[in-house]
PDB file of C-alpha atoms and ligand atoms in Angstrom:
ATOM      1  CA  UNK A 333      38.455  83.980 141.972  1.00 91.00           C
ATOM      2  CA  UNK A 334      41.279  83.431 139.334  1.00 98.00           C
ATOM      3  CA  UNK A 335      43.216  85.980 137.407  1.00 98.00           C
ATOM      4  CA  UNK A 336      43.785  85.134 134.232  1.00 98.00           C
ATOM      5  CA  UNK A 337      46.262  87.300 131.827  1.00 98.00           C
ATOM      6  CA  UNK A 338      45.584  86.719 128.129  1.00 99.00           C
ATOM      7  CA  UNK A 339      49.225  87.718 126.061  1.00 98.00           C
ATOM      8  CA  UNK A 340      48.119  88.906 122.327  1.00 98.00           C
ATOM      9  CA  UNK A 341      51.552  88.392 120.399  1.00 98.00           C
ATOM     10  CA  UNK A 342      50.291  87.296 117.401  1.00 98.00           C
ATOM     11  CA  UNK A 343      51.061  90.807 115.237  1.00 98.00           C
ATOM     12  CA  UNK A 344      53.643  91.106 112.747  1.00 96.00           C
ATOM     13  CA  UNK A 345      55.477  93.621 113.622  1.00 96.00           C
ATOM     14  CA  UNK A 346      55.079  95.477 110.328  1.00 97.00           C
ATOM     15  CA  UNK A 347      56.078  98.883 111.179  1.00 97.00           C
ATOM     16  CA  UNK A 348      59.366  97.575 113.490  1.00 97.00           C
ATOM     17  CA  UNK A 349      60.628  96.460 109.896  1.00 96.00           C
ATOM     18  CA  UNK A 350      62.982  93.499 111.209  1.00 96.00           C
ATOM     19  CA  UNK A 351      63.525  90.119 109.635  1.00 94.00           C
ATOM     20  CA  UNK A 352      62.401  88.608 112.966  1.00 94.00           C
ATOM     21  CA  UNK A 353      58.877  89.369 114.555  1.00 96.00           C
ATOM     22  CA  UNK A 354      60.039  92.309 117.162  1.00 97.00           C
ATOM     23  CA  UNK A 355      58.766  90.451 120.028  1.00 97.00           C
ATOM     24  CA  UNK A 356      62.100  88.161 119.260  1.00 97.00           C
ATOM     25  CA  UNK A 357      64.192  91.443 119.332  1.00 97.00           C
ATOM     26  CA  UNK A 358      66.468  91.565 122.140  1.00 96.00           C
ATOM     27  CA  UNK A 359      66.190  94.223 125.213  1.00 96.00           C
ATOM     28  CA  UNK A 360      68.795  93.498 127.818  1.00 93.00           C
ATOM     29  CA  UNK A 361      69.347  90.103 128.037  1.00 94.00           C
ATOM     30  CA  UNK A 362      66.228  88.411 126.821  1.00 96.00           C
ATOM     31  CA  UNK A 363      64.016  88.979 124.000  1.00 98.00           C
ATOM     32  CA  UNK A 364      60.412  91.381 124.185  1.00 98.00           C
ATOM     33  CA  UNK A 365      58.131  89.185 125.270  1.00 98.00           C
ATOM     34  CA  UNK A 366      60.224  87.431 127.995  1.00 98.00           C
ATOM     35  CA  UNK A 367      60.430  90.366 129.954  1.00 98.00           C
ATOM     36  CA  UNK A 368      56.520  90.904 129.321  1.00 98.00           C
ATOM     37  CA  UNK A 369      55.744  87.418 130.466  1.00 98.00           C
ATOM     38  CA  UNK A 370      58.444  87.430 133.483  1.00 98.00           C
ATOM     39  CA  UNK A 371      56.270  90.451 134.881  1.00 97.00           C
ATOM     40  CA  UNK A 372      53.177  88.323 135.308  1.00 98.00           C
ATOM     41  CA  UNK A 373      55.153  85.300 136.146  1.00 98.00           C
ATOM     42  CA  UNK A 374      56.541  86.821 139.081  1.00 98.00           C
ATOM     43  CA  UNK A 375      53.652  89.073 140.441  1.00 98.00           C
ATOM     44  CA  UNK A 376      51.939  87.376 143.232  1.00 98.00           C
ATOM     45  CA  UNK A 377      48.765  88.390 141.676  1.00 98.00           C
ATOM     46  CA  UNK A 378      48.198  86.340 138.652  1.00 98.00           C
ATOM     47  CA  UNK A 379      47.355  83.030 138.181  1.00 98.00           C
ATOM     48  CA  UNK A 380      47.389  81.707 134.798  1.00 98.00           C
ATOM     49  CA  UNK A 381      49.109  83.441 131.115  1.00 98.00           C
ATOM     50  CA  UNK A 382      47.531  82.230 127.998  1.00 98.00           C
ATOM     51  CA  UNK A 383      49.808  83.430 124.921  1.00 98.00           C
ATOM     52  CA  UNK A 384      48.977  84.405 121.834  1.00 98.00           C
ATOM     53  CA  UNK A 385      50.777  84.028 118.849  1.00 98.00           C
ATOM     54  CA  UNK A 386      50.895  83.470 115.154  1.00 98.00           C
ATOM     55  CA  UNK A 387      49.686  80.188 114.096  1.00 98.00           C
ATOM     56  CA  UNK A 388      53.458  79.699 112.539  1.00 97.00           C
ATOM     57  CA  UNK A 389      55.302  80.793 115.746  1.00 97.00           C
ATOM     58  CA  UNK A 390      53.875  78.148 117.869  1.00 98.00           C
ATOM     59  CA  UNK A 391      56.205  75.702 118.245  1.00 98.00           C
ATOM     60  CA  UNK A 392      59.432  78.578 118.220  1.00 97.00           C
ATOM     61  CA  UNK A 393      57.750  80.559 120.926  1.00 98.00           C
ATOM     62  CA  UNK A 394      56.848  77.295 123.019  1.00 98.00           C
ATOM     63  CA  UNK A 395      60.780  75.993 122.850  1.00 98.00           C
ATOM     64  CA  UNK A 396      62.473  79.997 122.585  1.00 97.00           C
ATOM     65  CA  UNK A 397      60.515  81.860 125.109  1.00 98.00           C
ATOM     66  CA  UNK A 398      58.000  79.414 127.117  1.00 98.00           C
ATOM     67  CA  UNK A 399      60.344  76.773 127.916  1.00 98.00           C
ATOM     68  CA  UNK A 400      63.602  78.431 127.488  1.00 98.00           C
ATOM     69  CA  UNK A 401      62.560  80.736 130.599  1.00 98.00           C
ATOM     70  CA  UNK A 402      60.378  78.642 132.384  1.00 98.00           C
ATOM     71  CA  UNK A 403      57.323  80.286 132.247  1.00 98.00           C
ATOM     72  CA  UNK A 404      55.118  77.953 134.539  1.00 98.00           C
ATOM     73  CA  UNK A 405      51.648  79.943 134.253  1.00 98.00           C
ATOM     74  CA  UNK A 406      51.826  79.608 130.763  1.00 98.00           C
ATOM     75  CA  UNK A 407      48.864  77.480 130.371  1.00 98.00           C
ATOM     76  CA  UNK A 408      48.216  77.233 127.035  1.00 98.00           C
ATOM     77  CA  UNK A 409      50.125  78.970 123.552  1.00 98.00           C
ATOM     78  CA  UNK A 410      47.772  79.270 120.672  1.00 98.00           C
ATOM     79  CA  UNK A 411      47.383  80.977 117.468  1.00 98.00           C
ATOM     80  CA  UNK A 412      45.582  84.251 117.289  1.00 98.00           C
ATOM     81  CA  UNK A 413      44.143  85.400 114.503  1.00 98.00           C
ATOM     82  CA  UNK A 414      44.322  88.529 111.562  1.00 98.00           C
ATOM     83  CA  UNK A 415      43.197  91.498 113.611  1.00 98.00           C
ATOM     84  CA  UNK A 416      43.849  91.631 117.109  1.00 98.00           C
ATOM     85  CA  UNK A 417      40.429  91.289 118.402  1.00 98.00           C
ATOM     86  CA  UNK A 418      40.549  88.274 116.505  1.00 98.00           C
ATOM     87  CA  UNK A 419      43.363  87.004 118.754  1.00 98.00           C
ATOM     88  CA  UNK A 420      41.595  88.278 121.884  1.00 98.00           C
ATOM     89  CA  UNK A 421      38.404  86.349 121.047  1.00 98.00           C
ATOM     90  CA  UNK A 422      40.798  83.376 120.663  1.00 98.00           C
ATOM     91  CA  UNK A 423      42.182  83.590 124.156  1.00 98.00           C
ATOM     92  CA  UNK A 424      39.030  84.386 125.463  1.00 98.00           C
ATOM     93  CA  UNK A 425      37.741  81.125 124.290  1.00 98.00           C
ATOM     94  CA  UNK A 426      40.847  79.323 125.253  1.00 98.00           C
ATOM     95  CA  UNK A 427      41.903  79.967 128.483  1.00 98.00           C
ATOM     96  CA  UNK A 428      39.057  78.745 130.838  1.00 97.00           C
ATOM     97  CA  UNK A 429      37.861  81.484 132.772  1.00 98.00           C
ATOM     98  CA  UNK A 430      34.539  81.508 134.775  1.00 98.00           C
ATOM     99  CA  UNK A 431      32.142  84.336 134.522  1.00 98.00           C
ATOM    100  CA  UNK A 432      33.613  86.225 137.725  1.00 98.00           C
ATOM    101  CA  UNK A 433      37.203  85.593 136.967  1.00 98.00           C
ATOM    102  CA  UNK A 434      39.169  88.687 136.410  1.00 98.00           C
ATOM    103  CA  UNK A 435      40.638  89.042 132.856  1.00 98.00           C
ATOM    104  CA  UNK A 436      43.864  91.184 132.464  1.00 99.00           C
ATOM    105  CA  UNK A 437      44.677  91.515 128.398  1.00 99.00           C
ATOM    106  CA  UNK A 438      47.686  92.837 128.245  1.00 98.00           C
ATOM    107  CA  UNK A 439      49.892  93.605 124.835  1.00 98.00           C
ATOM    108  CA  UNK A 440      52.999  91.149 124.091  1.00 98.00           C
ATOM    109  CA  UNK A 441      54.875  94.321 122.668  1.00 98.00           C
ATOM    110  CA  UNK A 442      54.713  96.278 126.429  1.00 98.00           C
ATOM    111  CA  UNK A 443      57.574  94.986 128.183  1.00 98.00           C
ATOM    112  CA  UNK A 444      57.854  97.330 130.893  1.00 97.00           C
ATOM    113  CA  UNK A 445      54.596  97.790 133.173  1.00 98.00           C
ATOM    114  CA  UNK A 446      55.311  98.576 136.577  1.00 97.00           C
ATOM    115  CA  UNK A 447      54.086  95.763 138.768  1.00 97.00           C
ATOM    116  CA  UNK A 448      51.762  98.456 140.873  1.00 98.00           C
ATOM    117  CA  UNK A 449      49.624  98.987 138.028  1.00 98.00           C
ATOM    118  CA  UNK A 450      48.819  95.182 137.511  1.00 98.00           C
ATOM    119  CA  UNK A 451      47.550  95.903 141.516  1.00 98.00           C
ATOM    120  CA  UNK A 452      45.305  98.735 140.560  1.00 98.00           C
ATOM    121  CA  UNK A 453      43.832  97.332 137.459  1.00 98.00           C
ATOM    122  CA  UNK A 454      42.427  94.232 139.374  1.00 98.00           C
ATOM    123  CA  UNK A 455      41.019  96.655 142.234  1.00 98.00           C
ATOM    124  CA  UNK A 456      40.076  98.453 139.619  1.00 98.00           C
ATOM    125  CA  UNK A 457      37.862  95.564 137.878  1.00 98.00           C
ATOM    126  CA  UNK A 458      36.556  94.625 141.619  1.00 97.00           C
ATOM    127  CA  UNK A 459      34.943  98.129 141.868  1.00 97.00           C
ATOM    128  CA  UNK A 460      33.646  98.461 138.480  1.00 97.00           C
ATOM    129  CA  UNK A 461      33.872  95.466 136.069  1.00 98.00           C
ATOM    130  CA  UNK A 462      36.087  96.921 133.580  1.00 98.00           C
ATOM    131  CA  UNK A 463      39.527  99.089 133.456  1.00 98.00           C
ATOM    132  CA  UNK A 464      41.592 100.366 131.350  1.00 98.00           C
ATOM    133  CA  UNK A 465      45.253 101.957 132.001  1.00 98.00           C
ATOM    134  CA  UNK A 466      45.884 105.354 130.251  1.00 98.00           C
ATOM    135  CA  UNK A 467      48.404 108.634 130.819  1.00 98.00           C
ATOM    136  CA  UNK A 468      47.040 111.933 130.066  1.00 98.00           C
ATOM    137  CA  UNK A 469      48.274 113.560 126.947  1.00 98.00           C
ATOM    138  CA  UNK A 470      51.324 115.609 127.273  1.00 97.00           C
ATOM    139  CA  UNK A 471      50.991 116.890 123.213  1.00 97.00           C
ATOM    140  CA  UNK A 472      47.879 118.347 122.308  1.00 97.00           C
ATOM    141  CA  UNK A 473      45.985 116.504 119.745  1.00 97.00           C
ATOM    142  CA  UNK A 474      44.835 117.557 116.622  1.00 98.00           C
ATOM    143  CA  UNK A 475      42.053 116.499 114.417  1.00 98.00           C
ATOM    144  CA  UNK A 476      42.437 116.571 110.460  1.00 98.00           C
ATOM    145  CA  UNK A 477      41.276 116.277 107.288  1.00 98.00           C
ATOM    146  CA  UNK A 478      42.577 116.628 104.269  1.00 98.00           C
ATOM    147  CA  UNK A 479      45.848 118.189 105.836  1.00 98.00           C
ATOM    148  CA  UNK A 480      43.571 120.970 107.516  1.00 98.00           C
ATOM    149  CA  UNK A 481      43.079 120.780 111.241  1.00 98.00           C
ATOM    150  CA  UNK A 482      39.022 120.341 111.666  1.00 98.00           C
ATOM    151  CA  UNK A 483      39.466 120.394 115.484  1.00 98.00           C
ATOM    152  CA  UNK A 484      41.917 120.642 118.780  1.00 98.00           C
ATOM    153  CA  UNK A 485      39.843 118.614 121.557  1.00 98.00           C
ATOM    154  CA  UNK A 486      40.513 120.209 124.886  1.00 98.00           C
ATOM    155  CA  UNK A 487      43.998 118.673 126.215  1.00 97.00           C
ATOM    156  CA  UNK A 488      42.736 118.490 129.664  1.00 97.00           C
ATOM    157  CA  UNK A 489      40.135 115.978 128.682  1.00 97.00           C
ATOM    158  CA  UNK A 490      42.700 113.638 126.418  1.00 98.00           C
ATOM    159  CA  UNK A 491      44.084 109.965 127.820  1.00 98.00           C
ATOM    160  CA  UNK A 492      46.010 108.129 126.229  1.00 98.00           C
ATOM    161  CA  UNK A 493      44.848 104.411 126.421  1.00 98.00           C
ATOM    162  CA  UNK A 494      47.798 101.319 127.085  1.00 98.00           C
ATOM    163  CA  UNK A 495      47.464  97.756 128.554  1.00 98.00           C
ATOM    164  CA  UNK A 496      46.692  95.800 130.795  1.00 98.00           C
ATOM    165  CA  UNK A 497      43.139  96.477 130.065  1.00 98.00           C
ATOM    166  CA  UNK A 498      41.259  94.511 132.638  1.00 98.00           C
ATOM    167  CA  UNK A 499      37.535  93.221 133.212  1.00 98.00           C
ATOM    168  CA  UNK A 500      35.392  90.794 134.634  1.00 98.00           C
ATOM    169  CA  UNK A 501      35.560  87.138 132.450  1.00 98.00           C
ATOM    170  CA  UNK A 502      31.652  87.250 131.570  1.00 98.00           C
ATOM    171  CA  UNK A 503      31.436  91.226 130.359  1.00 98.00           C
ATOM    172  CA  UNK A 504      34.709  90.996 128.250  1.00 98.00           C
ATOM    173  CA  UNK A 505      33.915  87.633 126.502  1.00 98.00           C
ATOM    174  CA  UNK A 506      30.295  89.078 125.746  1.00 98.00           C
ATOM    175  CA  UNK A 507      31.413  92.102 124.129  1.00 98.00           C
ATOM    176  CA  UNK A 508      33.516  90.565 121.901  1.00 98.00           C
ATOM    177  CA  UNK A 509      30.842  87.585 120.875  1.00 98.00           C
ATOM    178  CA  UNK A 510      28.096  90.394 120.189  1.00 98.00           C
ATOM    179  CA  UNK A 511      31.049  92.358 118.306  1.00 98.00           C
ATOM    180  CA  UNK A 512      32.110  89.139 115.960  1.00 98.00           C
ATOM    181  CA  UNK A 513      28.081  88.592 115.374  1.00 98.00           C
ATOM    182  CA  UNK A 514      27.933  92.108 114.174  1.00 98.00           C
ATOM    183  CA  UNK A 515      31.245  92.553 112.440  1.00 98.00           C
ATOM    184  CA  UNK A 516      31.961  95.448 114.925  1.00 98.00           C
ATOM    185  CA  UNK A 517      35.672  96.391 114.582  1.00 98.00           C
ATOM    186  CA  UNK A 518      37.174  98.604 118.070  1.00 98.00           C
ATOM    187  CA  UNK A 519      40.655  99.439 118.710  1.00 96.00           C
ATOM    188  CA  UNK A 520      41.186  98.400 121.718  1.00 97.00           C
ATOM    189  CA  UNK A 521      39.248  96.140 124.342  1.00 98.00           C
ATOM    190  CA  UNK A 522      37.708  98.553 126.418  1.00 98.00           C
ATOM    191  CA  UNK A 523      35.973 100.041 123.573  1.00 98.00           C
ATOM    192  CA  UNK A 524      33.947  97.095 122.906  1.00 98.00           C
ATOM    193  CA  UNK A 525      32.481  97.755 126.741  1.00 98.00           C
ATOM    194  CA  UNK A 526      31.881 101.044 125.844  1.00 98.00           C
ATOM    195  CA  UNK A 527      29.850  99.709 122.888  1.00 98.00           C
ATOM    196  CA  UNK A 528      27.976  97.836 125.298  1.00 97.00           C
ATOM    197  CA  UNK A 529      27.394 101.280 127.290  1.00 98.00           C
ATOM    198  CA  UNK A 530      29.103  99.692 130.158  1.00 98.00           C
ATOM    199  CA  UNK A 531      31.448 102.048 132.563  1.00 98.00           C
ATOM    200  CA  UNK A 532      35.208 102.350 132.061  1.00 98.00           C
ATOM    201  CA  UNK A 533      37.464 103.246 134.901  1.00 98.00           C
ATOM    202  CA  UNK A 534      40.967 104.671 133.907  1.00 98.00           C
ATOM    203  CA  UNK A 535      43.547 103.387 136.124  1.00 98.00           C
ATOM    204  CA  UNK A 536      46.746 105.974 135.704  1.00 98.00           C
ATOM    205  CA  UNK A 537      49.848 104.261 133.836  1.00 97.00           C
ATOM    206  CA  UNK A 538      53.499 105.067 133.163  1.00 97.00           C
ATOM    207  CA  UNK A 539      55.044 106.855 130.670  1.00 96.00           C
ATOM    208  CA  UNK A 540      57.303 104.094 130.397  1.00 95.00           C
ATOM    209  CA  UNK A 541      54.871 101.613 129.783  1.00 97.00           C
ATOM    210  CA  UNK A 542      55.531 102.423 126.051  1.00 97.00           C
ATOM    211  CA  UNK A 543      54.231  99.759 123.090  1.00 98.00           C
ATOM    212  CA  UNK A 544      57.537  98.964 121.328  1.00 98.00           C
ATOM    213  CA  UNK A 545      56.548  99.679 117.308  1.00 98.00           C
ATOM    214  CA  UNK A 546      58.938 101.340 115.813  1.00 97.00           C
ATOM    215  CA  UNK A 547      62.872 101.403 116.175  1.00 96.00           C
ATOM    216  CA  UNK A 548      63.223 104.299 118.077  1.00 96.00           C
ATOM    217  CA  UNK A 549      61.013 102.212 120.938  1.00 97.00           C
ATOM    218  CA  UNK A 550      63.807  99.939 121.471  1.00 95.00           C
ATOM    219  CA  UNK A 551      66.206 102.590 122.094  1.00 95.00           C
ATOM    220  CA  UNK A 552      63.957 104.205 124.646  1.00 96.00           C
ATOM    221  CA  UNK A 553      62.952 100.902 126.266  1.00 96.00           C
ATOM    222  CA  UNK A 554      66.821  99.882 126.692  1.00 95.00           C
ATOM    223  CA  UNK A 555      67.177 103.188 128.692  1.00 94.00           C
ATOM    224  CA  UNK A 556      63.796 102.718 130.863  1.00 92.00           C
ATOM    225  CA  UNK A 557      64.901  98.835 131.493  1.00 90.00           C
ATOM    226  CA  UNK A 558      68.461 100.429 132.917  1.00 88.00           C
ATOM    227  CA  UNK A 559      66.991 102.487 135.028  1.00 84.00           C
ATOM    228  CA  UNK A 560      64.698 100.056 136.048  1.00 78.00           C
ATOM    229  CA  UNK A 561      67.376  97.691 136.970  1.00 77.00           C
ATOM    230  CA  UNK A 562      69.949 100.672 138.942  1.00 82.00           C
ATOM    231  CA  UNK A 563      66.945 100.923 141.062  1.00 80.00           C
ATOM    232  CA  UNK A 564      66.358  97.091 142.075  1.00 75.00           C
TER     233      UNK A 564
HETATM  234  N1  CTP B1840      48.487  91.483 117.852  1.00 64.48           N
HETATM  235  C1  CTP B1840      47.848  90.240 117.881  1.00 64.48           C
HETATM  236  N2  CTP B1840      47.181  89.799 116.770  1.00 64.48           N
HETATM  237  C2  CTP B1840      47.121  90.538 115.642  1.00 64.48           C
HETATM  238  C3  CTP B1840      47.744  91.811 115.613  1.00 64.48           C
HETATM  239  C4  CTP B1840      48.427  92.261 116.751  1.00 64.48           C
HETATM  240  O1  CTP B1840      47.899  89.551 118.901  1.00 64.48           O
HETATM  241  N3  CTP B1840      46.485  90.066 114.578  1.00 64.48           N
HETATM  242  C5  CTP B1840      49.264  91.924 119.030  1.00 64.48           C
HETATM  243  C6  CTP B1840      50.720  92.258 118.710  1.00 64.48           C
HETATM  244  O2  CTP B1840      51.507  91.091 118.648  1.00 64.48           O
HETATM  245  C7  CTP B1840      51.110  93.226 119.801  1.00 64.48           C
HETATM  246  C8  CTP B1840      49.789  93.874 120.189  1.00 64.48           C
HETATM  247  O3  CTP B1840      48.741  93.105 119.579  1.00 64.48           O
HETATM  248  O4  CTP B1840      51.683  92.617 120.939  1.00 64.48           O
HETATM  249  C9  CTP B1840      49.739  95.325 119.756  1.00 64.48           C
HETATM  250  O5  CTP B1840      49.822  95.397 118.337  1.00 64.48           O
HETATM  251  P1  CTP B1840      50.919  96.193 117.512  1.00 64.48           P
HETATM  252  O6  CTP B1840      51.816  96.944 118.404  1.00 64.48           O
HETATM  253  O7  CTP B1840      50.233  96.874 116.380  1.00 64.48           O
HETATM  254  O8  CTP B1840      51.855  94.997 116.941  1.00 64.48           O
HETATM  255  P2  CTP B1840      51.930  94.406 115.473  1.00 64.48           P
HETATM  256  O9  CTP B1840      50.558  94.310 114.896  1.00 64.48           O
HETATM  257  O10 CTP B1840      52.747  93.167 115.557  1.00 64.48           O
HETATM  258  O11 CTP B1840      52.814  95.520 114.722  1.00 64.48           O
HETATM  259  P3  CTP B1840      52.475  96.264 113.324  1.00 64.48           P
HETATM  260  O12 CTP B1840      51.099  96.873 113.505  1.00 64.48           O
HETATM  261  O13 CTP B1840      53.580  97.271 113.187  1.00 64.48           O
HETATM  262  O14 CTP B1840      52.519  95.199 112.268  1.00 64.48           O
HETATM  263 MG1   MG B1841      49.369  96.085 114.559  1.00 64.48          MG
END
């Protein structure tokens, strides 16, 4: 069995408002998306990274990030598409996976997942073909309409869903070909197993596996990466 990590980096990075995509952005001493590709790089458990970019980024991420850092289970770097399923189907199609392989999918923006939870993922997808890494709420949610709140879903109940979300090759690339045939649109990639009324199990994250979006993520993520690096 091979485990294959599929990188989608092929946003934007609209809401960071930077010149540069924020994947490029600097945290510590390398940009974004080198520290999430050095995670998989150096845990023992992965095989082979396909990346995901924007079709115009290609050749900058191959030379700035690939090569620059020597990222040898980089196996292929391809263009992804307008919505990120789109750029999940494409690395899906490209990175060669057989039907049992396990498939970690794993945002380029999350730069700091604790290599433990990369562990419990795969066991994770051994014991019940697809799983997805979530915290439990610490706010309590609201639902709204119209600037009324319709709703407040029990807290107790609430997860709050990261990557790497992880499955089995055949399920994952299913569920996203019956989703493109029927112009079904999900969030994230476990959804689209839901859809299929397949099981989900949550593996428990880190708070610090944060998604960096918005400025104010950098700022946190410089202080996580510290503290991270005081304790190696
Ligand atoms: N992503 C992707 N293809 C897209 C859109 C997003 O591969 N068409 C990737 C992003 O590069 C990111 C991850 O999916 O690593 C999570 O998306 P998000 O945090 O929303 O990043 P962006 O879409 O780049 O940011 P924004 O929504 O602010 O423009
Ligand atoms: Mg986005």
């Amino acid at each position: 069995m091979t485990v294959h990590v599929l990188i989608p980096a092929a946003g934007s990075g609209r809401r960071m408002g930077t010149d540069i995509n924020k994947q490029y952005l600097f945290l510590g001493d390398r940009p974004v998306l080198a520290h999430t590709l050095s995670l998989f790089e150096k845990h023992p458990a992965i095989d082979k990274i396909t990346l995901i970019v924007p079709l115009q980024e290609l050749d900058f991420c191959r030379e700035e990030v690939v090569e620059r850092y020597r990222f040898s289970k980089v196996q292929a770097v391809i263009a992804g598409g307008k919505e990120r399923q789109d750029s999940v189907r494409n690395g899906l199609q490209a990175c060669g996976a057989d039907a049992d392989d396990v498939v970690l999918i794993h945002d380029g923006a999350r730069p700091l997942l604790p290599p433990d939870v990369v562990d419990e993922a795969i066991a994770a997808v051994q014991r019940c073909g697809a799983a997805l890494v979530a915290v439990p709420a610490k706010d309590t949610v609201k639902e709204v309409e119209d600037g009324m709140v319709v709703k407040t879903p029990d807290r107790s109940r609430l997860w709050l869903a990261q990557t790497p979300q992880a499955f089995r090759y055949q399920l994952i690339a299913s569920a996203h070909e019956k989703a493109y045939k029927e112009a079904y649109q999900a969030t994230d990639d476990a959804q689209l197993v839901e859809w299929l009324g397949k099981p989900v199990a949550i593996v428990s994250g880190s708070y610090c596996n944060l998604k960096i979006t918005t400025p104010e993520d950098l700022l946190l993520a410089e202080s996580f990466l510290r503290q991270v690096d005081e304790e190696e």
